[in-house]
Tab-separated table of N, CA and C in Angstrom:
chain	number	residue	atom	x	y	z
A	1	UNK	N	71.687	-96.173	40.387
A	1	UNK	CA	72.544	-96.346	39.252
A	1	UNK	C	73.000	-94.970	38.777
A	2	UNK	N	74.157	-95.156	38.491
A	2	UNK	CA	74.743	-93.464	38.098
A	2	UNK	C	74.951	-93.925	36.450
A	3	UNK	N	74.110	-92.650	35.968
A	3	UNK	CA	74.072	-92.702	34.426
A	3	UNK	C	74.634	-90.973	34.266
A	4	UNK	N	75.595	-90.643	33.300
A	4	UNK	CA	75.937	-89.957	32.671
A	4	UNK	C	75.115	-88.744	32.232
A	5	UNK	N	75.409	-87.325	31.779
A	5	UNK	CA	74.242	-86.634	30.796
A	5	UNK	C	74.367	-86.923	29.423
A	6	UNK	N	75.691	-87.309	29.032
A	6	UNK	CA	75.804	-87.936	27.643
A	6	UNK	C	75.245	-88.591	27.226
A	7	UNK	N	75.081	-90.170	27.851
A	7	UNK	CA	74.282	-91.525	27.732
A	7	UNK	C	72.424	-90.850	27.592
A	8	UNK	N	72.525	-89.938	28.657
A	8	UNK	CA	71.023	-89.549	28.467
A	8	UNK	C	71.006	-89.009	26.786
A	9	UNK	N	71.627	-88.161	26.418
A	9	UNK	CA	71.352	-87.335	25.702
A	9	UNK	C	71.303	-88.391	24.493
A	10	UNK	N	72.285	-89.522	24.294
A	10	UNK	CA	72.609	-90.405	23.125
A	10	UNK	C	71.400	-90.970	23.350
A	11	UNK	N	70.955	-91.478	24.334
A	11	UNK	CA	69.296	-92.228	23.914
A	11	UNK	C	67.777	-91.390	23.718
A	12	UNK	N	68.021	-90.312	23.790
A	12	UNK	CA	66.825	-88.957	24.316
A	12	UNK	C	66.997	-87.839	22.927
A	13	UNK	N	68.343	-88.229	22.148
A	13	UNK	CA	68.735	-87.001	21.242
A	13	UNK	C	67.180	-87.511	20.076
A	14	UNK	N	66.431	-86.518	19.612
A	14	UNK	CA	65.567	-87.050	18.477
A	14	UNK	C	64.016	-86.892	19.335
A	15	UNK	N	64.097	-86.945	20.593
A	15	UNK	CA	62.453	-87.097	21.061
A	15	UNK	C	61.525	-86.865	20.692
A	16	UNK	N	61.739	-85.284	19.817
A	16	UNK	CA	60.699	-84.397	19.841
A	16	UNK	C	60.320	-84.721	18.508
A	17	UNK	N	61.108	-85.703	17.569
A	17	UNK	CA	60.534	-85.977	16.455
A	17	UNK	C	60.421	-87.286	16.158
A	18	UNK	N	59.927	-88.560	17.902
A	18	UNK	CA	59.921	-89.065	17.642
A	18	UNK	C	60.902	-90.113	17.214
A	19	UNK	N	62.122	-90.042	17.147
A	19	UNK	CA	63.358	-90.549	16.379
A	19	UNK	C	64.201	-91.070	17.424
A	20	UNK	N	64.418	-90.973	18.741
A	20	UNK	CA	64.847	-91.344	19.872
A	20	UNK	C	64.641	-93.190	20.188
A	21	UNK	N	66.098	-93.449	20.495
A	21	UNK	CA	65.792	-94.853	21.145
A	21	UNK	C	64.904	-94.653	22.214
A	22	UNK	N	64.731	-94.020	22.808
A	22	UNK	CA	63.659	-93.911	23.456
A	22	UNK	C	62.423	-94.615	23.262
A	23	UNK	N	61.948	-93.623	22.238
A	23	UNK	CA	60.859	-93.927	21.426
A	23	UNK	C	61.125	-95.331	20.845
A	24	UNK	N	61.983	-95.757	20.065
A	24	UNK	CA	61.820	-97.023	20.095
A	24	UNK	C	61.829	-97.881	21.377
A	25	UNK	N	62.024	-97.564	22.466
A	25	UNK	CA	61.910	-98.386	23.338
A	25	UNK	C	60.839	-98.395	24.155
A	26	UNK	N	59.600	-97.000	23.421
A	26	UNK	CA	58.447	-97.150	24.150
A	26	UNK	C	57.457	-97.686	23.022
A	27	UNK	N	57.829	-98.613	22.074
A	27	UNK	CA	57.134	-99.489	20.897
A	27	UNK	C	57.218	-100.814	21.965
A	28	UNK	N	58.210	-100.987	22.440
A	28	UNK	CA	58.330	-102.389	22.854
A	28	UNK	C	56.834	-103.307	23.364
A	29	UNK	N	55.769	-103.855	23.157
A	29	UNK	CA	54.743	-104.693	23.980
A	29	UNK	C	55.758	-105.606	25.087
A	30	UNK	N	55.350	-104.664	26.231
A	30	UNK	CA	55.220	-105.706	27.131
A	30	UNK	C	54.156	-106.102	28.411
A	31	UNK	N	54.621	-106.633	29.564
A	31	UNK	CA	53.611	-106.867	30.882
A	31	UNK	C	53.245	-105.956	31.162
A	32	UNK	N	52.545	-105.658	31.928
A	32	UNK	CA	52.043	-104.358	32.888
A	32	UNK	C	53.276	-104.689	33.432
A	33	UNK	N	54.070	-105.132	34.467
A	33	UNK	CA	54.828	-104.465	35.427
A	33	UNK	C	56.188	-104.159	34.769
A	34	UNK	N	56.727	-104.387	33.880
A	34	UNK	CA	57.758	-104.568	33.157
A	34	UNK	C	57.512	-103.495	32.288
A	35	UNK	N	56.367	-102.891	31.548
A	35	UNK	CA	55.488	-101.527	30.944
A	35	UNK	C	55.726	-100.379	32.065
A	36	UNK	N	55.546	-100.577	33.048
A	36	UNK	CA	55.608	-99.738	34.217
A	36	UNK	C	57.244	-99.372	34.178
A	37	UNK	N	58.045	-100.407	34.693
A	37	UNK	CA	59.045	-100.226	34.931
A	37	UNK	C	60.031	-99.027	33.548
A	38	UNK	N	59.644	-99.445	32.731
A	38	UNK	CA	59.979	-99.011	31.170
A	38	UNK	C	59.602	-97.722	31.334
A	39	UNK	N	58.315	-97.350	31.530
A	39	UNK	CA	57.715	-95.800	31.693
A	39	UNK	C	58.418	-94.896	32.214
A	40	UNK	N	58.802	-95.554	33.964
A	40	UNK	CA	59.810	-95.197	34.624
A	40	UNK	C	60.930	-94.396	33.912
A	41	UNK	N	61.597	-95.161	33.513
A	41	UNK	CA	62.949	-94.782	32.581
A	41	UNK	C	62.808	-94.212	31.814
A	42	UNK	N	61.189	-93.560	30.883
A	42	UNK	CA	61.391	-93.576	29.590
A	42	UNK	C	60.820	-91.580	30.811
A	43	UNK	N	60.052	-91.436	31.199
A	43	UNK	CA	59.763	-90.402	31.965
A	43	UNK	C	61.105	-89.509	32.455
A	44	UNK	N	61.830	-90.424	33.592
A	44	UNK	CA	62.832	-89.592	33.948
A	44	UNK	C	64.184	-89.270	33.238
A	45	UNK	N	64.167	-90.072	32.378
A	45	UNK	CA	65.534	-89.722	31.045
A	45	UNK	C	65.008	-88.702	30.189
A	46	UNK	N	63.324	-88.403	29.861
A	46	UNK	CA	62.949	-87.484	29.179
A	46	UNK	C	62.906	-85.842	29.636
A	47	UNK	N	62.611	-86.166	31.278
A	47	UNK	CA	62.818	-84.783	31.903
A	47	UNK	C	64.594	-84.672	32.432
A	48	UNK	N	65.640	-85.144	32.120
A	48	UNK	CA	66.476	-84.932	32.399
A	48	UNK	C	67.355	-84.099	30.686
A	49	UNK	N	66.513	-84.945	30.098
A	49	UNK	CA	66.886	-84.557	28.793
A	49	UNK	C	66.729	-83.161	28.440
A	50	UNK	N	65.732	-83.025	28.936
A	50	UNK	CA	64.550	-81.655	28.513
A	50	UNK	C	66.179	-80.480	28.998
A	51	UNK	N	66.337	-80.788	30.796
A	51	UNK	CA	67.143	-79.735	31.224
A	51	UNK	C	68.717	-79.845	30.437
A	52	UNK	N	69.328	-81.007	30.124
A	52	UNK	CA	70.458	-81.044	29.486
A	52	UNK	C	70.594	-79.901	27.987
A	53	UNK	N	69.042	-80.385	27.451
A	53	UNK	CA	68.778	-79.587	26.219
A	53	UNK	C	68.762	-78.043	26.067
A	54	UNK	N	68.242	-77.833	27.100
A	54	UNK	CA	68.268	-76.052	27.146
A	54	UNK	C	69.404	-75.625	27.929
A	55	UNK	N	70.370	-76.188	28.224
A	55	UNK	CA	71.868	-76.178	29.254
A	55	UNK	C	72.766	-75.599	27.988
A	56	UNK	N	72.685	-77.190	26.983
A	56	UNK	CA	73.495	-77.056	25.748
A	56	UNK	C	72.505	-75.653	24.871
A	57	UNK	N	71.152	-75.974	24.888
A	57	UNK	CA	70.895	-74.456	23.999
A	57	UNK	C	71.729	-72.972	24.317
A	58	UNK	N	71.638	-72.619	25.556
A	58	UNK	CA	72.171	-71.480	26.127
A	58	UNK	C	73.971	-71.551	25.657
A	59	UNK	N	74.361	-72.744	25.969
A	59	UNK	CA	75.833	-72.979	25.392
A	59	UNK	C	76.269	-72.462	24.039
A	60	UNK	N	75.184	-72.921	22.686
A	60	UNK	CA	75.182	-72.414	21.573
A	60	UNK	C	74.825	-71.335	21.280
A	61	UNK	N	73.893	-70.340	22.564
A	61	UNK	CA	73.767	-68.886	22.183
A	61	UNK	C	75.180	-68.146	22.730
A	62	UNK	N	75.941	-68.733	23.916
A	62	UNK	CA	77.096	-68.482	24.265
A	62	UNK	C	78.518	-68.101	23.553
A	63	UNK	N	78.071	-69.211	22.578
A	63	UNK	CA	79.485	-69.310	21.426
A	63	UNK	C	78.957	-69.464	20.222
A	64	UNK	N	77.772	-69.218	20.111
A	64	UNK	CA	77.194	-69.335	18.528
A	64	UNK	C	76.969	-67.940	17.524
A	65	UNK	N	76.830	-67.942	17.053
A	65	UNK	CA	76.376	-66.976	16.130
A	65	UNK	C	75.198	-66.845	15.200
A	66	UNK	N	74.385	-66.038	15.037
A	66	UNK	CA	73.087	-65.874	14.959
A	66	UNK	C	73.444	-65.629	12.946
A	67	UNK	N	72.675	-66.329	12.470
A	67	UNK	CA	72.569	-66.217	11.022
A	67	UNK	C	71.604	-65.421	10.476
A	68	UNK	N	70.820	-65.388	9.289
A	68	UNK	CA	69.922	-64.128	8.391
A	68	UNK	C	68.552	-64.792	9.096
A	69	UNK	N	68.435	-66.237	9.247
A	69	UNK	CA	66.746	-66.555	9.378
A	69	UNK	C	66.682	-66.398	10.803
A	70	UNK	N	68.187	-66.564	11.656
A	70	UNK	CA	67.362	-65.952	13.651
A	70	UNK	C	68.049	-67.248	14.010
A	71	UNK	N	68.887	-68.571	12.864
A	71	UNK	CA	69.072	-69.678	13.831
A	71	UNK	C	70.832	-69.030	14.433
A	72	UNK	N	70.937	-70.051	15.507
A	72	UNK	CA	72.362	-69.791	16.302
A	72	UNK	C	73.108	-71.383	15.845
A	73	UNK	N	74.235	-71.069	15.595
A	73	UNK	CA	74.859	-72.209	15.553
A	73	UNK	C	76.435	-71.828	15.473
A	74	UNK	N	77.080	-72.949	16.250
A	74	UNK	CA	78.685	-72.353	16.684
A	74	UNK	C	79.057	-73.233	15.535
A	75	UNK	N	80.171	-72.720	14.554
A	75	UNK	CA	80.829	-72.871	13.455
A	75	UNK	C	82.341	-73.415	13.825
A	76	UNK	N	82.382	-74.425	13.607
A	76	UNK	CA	84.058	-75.059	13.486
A	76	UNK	C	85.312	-74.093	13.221
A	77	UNK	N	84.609	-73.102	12.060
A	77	UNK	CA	85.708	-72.217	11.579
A	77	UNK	C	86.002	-71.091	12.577
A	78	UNK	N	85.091	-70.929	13.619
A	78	UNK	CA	85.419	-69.937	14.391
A	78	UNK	C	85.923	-70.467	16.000
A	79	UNK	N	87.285	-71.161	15.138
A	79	UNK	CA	87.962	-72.086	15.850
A	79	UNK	C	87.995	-71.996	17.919
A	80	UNK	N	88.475	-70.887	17.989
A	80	UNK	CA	88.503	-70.852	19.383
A	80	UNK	C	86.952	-70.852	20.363
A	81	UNK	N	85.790	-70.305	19.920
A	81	UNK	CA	84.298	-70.384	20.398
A	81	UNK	C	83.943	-71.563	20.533
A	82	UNK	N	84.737	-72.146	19.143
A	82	UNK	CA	83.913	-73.902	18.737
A	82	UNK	C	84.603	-74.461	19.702
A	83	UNK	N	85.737	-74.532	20.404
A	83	UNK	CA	86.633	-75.435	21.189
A	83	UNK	C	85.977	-75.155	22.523
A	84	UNK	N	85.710	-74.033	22.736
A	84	UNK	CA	84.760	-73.475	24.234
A	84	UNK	C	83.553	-74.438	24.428
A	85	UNK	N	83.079	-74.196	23.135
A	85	UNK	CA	81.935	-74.912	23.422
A	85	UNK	C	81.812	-76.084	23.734
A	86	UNK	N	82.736	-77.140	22.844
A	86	UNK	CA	82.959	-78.440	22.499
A	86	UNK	C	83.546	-78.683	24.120
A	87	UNK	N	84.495	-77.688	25.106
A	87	UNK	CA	85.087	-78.351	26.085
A	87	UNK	C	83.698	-78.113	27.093
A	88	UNK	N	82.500	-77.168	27.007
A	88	UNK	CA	81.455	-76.959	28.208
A	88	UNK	C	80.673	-78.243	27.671
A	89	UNK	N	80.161	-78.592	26.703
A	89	UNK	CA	78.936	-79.596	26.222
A	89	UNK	C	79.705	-80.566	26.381
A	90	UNK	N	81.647	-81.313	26.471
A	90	UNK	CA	82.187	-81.995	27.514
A	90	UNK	C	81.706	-82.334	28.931
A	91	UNK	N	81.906	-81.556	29.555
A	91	UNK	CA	82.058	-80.996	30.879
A	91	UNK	C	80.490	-81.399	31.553
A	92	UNK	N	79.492	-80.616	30.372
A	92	UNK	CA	78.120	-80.598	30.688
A	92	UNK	C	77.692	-82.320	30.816
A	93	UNK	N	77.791	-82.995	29.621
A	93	UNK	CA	77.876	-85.182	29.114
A	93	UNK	C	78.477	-85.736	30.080
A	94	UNK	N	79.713	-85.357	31.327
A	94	UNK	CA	80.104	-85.848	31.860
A	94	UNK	C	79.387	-85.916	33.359
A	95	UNK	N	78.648	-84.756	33.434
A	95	UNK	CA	78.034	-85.195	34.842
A	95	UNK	C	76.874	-86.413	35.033
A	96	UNK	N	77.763	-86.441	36.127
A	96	UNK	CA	76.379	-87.949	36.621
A	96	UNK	C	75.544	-87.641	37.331
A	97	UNK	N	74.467	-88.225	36.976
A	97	UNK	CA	73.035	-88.282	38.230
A	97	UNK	C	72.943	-89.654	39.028
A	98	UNK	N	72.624	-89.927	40.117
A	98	UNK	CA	72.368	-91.052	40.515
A	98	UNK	C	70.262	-91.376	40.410
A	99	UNK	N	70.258	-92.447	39.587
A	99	UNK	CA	68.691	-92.623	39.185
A	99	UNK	C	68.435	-93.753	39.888
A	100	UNK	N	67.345	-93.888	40.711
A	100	UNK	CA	66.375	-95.002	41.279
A	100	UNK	C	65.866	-96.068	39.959
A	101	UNK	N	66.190	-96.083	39.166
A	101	UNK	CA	65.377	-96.941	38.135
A	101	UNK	C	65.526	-98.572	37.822
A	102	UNK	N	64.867	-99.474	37.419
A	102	UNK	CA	65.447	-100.768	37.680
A	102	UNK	C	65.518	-100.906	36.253
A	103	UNK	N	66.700	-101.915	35.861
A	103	UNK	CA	67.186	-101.964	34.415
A	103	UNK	C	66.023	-103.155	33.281
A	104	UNK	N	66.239	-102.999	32.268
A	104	UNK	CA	65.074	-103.780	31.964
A	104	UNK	C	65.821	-105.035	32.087
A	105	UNK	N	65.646	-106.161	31.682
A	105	UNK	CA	66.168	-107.757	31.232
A	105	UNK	C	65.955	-107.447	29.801
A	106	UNK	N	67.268	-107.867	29.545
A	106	UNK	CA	67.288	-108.312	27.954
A	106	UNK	C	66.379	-109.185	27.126
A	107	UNK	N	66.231	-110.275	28.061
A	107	UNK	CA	64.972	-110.930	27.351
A	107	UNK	C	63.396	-110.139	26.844
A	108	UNK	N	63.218	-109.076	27.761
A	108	UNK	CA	61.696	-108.689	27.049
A	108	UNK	C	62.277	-107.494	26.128
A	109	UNK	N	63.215	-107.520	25.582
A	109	UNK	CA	63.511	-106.514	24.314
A	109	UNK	C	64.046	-107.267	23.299
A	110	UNK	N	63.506	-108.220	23.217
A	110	UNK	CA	64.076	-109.258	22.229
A	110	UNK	C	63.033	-108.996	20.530
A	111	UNK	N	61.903	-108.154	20.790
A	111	UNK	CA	61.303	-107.750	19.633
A	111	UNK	C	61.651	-106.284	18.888
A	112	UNK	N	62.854	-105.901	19.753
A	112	UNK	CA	63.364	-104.775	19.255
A	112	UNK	C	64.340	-104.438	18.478
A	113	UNK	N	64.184	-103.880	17.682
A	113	UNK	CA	65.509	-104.027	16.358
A	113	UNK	C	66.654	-102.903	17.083
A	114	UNK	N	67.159	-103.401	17.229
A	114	UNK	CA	68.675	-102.781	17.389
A	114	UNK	C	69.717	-102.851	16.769
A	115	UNK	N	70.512	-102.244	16.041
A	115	UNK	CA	71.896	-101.787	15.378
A	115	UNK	C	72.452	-102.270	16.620
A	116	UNK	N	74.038	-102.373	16.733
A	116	UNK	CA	75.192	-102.453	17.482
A	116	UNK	C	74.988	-100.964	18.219
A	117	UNK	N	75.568	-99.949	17.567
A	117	UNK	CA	75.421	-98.494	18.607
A	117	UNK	C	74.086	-98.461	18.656
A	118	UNK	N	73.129	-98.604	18.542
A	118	UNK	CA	71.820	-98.361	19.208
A	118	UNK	C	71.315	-99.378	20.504
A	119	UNK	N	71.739	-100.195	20.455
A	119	UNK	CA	72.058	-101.763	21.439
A	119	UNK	C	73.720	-101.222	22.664
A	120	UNK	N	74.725	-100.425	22.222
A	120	UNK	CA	75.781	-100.095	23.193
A	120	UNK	C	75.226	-98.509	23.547
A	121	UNK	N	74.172	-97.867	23.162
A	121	UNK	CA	73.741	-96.567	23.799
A	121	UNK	C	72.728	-97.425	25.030
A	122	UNK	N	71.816	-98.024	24.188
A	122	UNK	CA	70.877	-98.523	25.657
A	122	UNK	C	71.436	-99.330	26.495
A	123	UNK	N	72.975	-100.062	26.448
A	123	UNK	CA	73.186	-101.155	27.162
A	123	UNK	C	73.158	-100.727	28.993
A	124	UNK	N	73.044	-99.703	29.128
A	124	UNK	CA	73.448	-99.213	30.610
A	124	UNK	C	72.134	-99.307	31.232
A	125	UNK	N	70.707	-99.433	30.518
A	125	UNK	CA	69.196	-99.420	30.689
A	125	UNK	C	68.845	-100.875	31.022
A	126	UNK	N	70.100	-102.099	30.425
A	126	UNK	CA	69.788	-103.431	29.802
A	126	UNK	C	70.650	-104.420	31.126
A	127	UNK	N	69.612	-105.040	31.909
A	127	UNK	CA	70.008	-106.221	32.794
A	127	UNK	C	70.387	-107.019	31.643
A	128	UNK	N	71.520	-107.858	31.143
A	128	UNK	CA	71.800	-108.560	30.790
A	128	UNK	C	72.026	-110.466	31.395
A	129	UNK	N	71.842	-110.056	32.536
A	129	UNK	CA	72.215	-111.274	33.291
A	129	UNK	C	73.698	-111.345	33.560
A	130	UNK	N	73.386	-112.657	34.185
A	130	UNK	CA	75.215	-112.919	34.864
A	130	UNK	C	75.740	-113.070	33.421
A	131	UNK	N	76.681	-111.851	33.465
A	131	UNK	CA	77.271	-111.767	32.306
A	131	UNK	C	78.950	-112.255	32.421
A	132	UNK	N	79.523	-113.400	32.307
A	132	UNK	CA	80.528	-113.762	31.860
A	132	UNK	C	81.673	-113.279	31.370
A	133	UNK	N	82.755	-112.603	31.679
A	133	UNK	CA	83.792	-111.806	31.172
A	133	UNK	C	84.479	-112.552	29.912
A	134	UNK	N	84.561	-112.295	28.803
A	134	UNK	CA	84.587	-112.856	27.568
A	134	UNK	C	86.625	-112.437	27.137
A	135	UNK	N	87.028	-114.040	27.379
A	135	UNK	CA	88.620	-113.778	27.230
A	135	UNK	C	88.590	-113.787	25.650
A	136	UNK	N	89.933	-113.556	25.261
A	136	UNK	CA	89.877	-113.882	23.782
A	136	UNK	C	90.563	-115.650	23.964
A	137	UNK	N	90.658	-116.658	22.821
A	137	UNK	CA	91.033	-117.655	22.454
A	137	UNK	C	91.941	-117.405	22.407
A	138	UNK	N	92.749	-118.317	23.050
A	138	UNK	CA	94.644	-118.661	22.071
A	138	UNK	C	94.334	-119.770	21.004
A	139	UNK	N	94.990	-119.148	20.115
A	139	UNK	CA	94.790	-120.370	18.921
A	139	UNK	C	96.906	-120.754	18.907
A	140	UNK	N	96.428	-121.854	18.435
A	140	UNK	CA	98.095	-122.397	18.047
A	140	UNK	C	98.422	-122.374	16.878
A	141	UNK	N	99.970	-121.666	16.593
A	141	UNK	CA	100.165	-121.251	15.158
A	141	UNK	C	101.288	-122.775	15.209
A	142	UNK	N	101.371	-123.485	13.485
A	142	UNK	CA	102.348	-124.625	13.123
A	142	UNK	C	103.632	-123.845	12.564
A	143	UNK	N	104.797	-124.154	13.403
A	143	UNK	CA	106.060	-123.847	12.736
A	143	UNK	C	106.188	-125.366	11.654
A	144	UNK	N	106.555	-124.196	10.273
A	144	UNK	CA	107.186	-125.535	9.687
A	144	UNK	C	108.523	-125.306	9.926
């Protein structure tokens, strides 16, 4: 399955404090083999994360600027750096990896609270089943 560095980063952003769909998705109780499978995913999205993270760090020492306490951070107002950056941390979200991992089934994440964007970040993780291409309705309008 070819997953994105973006998609990684949108489910992996927060790890280190815990705050990551990730992490909510390693609350989930489930089987041993279905626990396994989960580990899987939750392991190699974390070490992919790790390298995306210090890719984009070096990016922000690149075009950032160092403040009074030692932090770096690239500033909007320093319009042309910020656009550098914004087009490499592009560039960087867009590469794909191809991952061995098997997707979960929707059914054993059914105890998991998901928002809409927290449910369309993991959907690429999520066997949904034979999923049905969803037309819109014609409805009929009355001329009077």
């Amino acid at each position: 399955m070819k997953i994105n560095n973006g998609q990684v980063w949108n489910v992996c952003f927060g790890i280190q404090q815990g705050t990551s769909l990730l992490d909510k998705l390693a609350t989930v109780r489930l089987s041993v083999a279905k626990a396994y499978d989960r580990n899987k995913i939750i392991k190699k999205l974390s070490e992919q994360f790790n390298d995306i993270a210090k890719l984009r760090d070096d990016l922000i020492k690149k075009y950032g600027k160092e403040d009074e306490e030692g932090n770096t951070s690239v500033s909007p107002e320093d319009v042309e750096n910020f656009q550098k950056f914004i087009n490499d941390q592009n560039e960087l979200f867009e590469i794909e990896e191809d991952y061995k991992i098997k997707k979960l089934s929707a059914d054993t994440l059914d105890s998991l609270e998901l928002n809409f964007s927290e449910l369309e970040q993991l959907s690429f993780l999520i066997d949904f089943g034979d999923e049905e291409e969803v037309e819109p309705v014609e409805t009929e309008t009355k001329s009077e």
